[in-house]
XYZ file of C-alpha atoms in Angstrom:
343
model
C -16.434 18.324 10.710
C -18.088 16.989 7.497
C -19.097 13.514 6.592
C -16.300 11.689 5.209
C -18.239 9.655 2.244
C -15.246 7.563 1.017
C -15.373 5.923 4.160
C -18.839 4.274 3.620
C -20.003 1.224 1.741
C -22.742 1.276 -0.703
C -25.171 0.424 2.416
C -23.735 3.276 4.753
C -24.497 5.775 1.929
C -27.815 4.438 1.952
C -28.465 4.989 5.795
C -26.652 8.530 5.237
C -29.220 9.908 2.603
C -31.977 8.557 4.738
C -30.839 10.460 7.915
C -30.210 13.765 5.554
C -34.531 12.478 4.847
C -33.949 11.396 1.806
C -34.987 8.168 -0.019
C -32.152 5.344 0.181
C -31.852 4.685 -3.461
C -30.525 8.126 -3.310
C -27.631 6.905 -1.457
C -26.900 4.370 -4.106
C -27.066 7.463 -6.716
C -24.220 8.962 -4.591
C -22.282 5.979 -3.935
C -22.090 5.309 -7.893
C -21.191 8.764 -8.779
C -17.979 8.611 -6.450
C -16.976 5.475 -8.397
C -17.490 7.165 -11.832
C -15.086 10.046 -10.334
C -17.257 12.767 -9.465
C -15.158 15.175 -6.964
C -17.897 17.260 -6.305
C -21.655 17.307 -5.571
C -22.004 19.554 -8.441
C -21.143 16.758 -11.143
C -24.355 14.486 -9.514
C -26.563 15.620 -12.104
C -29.444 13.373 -11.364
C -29.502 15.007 -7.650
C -31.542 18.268 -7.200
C -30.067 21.038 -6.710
C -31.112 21.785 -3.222
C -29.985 18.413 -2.229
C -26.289 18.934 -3.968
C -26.390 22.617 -1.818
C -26.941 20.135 1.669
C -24.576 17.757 1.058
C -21.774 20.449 0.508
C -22.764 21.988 3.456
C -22.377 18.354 5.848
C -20.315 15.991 3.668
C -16.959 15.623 1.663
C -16.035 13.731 -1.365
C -12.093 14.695 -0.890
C -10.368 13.280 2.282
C -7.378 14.278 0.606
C -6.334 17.078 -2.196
C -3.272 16.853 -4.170
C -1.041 19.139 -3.105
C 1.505 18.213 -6.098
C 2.663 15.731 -8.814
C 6.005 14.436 -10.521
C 6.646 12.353 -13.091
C 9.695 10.783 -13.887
C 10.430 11.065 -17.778
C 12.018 7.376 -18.272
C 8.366 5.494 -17.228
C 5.215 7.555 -16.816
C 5.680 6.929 -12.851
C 4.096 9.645 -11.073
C 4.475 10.446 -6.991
C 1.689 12.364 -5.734
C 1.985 14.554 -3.093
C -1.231 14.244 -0.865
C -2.858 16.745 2.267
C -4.981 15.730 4.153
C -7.948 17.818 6.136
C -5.748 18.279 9.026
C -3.022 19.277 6.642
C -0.946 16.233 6.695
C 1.063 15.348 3.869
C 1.604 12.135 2.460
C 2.799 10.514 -0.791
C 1.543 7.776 -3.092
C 2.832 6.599 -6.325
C 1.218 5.474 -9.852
C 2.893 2.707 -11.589
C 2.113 1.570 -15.048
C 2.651 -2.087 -15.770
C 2.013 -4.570 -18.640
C -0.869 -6.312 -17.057
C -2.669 -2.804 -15.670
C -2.066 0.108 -13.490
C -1.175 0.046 -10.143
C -1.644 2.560 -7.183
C 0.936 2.312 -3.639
C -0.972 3.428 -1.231
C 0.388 4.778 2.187
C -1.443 3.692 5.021
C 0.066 5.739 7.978
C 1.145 9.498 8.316
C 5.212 8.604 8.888
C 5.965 5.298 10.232
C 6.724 3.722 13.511
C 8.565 0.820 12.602
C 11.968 2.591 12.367
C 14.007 0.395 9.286
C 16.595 1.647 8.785
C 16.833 1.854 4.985
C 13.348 3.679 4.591
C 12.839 7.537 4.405
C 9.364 6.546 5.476
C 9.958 6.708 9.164
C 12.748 9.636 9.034
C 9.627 11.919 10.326
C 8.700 9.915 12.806
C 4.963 8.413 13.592
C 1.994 10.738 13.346
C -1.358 8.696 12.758
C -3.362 6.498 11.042
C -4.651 7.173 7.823
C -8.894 6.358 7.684
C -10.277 3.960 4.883
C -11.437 7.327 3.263
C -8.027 8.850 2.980
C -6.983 5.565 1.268
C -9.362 5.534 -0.975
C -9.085 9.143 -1.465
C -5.125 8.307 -3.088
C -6.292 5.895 -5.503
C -9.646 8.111 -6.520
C -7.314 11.152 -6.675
C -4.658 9.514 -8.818
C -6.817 8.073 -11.149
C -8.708 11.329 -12.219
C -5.401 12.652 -12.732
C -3.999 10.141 -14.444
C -7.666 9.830 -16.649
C -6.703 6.041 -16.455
C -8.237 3.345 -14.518
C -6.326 1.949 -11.456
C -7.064 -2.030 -11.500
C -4.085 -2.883 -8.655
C -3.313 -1.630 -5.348
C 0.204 -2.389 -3.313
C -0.192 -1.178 0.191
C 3.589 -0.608 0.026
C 3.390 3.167 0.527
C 4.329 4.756 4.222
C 3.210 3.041 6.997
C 3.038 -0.669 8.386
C -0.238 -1.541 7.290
C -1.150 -4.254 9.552
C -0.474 -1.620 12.229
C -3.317 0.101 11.472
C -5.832 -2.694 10.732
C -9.089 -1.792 11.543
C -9.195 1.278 8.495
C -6.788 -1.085 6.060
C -9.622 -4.055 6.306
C -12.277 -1.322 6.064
C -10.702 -0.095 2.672
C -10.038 -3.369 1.316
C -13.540 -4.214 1.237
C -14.518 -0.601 -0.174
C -12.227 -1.385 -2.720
C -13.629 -4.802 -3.327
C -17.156 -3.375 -3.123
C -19.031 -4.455 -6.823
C -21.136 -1.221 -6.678
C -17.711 0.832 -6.264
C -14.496 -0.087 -7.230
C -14.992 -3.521 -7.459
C -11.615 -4.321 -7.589
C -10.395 -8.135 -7.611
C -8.976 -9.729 -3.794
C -6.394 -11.030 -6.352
C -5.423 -7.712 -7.468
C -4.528 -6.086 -4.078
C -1.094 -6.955 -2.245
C -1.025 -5.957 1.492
C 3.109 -5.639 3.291
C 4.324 -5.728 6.266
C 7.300 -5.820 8.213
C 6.279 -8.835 10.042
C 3.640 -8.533 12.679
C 2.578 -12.062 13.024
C -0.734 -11.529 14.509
C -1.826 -8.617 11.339
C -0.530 -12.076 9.047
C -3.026 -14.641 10.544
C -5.895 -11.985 10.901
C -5.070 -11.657 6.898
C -5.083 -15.125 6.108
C -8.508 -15.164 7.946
C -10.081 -12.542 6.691
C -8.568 -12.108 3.292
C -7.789 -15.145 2.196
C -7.093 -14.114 -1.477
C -5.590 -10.541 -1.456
C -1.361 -11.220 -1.752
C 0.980 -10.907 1.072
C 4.338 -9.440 0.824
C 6.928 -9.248 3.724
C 9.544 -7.517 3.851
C 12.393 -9.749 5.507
C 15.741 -7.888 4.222
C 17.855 -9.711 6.195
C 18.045 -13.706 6.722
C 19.264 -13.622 10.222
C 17.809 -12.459 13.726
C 20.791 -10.355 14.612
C 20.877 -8.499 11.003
C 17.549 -7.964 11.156
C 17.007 -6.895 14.148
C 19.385 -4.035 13.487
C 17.901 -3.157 10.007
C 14.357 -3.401 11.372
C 13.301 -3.471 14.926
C 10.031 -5.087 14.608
C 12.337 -8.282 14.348
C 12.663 -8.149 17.827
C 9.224 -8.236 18.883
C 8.645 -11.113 15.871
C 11.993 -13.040 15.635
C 12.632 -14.635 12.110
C 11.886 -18.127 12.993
C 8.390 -17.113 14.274
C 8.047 -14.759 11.115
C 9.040 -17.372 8.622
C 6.299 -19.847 10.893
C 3.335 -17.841 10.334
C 4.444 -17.451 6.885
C 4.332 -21.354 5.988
C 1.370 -21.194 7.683
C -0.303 -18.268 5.598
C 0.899 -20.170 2.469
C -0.898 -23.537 3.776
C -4.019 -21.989 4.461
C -4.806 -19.627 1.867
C -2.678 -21.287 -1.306
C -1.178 -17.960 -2.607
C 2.244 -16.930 -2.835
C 4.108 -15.355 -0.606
C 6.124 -12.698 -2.038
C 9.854 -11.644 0.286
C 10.824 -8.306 -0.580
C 14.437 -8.060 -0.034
C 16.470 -4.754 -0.490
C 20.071 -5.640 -1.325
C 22.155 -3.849 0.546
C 25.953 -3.656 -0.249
C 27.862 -5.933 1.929
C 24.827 -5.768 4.263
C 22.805 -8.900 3.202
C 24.156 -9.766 -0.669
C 27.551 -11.669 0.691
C 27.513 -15.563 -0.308
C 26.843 -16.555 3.309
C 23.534 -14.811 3.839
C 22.144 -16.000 0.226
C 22.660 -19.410 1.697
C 21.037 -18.789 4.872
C 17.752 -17.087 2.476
C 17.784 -20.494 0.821
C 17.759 -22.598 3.473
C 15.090 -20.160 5.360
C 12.684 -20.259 1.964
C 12.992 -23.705 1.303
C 10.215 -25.730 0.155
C 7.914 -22.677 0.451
C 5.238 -21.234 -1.711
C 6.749 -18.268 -2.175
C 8.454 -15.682 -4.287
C 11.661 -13.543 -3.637
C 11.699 -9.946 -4.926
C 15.241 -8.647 -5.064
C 15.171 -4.831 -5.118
C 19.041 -3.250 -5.142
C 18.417 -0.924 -2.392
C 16.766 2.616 -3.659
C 19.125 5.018 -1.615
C 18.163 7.359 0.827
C 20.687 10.172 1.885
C 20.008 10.184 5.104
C 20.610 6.318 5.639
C 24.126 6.205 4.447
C 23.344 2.953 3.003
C 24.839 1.731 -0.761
C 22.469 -0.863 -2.699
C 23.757 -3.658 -4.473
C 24.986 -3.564 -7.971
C 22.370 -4.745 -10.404
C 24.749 -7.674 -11.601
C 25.105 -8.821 -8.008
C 21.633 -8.611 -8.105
C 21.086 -10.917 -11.114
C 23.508 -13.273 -9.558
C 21.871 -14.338 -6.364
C 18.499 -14.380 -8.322
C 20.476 -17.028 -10.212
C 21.564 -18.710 -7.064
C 17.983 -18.792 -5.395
C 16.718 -20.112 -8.769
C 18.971 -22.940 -9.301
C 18.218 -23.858 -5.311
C 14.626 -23.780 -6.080
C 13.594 -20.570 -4.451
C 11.684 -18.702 -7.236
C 13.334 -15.269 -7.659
C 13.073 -12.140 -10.015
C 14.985 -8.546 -9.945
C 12.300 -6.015 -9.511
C 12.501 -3.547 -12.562
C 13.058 -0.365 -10.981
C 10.058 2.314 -11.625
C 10.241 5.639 -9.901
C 13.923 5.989 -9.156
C 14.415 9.566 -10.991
C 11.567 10.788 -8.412
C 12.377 9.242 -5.413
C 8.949 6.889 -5.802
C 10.799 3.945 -6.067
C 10.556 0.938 -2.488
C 11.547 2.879 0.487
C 11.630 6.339 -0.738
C 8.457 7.792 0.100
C 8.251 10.025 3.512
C 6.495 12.121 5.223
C 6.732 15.539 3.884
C 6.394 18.416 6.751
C 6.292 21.462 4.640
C 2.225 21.569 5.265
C 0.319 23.878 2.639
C -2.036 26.657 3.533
């Protein structure tokens, strides 16, 4: 199988050209031209020619290829449809914002977490996606889009902290100054709540955001909505979040998917403030982006407004999350794992 070069840091590309006997600045010459969005050896123009004919023959520059695009008319959001090598599909989704662009990235081929408002884990589990295959979304997207990408939300399939080991590796090829070189501040890990993946987070990546996904401000709720509640219970969950908050001094943000008489009745908006008080911390209330085969109904958006209202005059800092995606199913929750492989 080739050489995966997404997957290597500016001094990994280095030791690659020197095993292929070349000099290691050459390495850096390869490294940079993946950041300027070369997709093929071809483009390296300051490479000879018998060295571009080599590296075709024992490395790739495309972990994934898109395998097809929509755009929904209202915003510019556009889902990408991505295969991998093996010919696993998996989506991502390019979201244009005041402040930049922003890429959600899936982590995981399906999902084993099982919520059960998300077309994410319909499919079931498959694998891990590799730090190349991440990076091969956002590098992908953005020569498509001929815009840069300056945000990434690992909010696409998957429960990224269950698959740490290739999420930290791509968070520091992102963050890499000869590459990407994209702020800590500007990337946004979630997760469902696996309280170890949190601390190793806080410890590691102290300045890249953390969203959780709680959805439900009670142990019994949740645990039916999302299993992973019984592994983490909500009191530990909401623990490790004060403590994430203490230690790094960013903002937690709680996604919460209204769900029609599921979690938006008056007596579970006063157990979410009393669980979020006197935390550093943000609520993002997202009327639940419906998927057919859940046979779940999301909240109206006044109902929505309300309870912001409510958390805000409580002091729990809350905002509706403007809804980007919807007319594509790319909006929270929507993305799955297509099985239709190609070729």
């Amino acid at each position: 199988m080739k050489k995966d070069l997404l997957e290597l840091n500016m001094e990994e590309m280095k030791a690659f050209a020197a095993e292929q006997g070349e000099k290691p600045f050459r390495g850096k010459q390869i490294f940079q031209w993946i950041y300027r969005g070369a997709s093929s050896f071809e483009e390296m123009s300051d490479l000879s020619k018998d060295l571009r004919q080599r590296l075709a023959e024992v490395a790739s520059l495309e972990p994934v290829n898109l395998a097809g695009v929509q755009e929904d008319p209202k915003d510019g959001t556009k889902k990408f449809l991505f295969q991998t090598v093996d010919g696993e599909l998996v989506e991502g989704v390019f979201l244009q914002y005041g402040f930049g662009n922003t890429m959600c990235v899936s982590s995981q081929v399906g999902c084993r977490m099982g919520c059960a408002f998300c077309a994410s884990a319909l499919g079931g589990f498959v694998r891990n996606l590799t730090a190349g295959e991440m990076m091969g979304q956002i590098l992908t997207a953005q020569r498509y889009a001929g815009e840069k990408i300056d945000h990434m939300v690992l909010m696409g399939m998957g429960e990224p902290l269950d698959n740490w080991d290739q999420v930290s590796r791509f968070l520091r090829l992102l963050h890499e100054r000869s590459g990407k070189n994209m702020s800590w501040r500007n990337m946004t890990v979630s997760t469902s709540g696996i309280i170890p993946g949190i601390r190793r987070l806080g410890e590691e990546f102290p300045q890249v955001n953390l969203a959780i996904s709680l959805h439900r401000p009670d142990d019994e709720g949740r645990s039916r909505l999302m299993p992973v509640n019984r592994a983490y219970p909500l009191e530990d969950l909401i623990a490790a979040a004060r403590e994430h908050g203490e230690k790094t001094g960013r903002r937690i943000t709680f996604e919460y998917a209204l769900i029609d008489g599921e979690n938006d009745r008056p007596e579970d908006i006063r157990r979410l403030k009393q669980l979020l008080s006197g935390m550093l911390c943000h609520v993002n209330l997202i009327p639940l982006n419906e998927v057919e085969e859940t046979g779940l109904k999301g909240s109206t958006r006044i109902r929505a407004e309300e309870i912001a209202e409510e958390l805000i005059r409580s002091g729990v800092p809350a905002t509706v999350r403007r809804k980007l995606g919807e007319g594509i199913e790319g909006a929270c929750g929507q993305l799955r794992r297509r099985t239709e492989k190609k070729g």
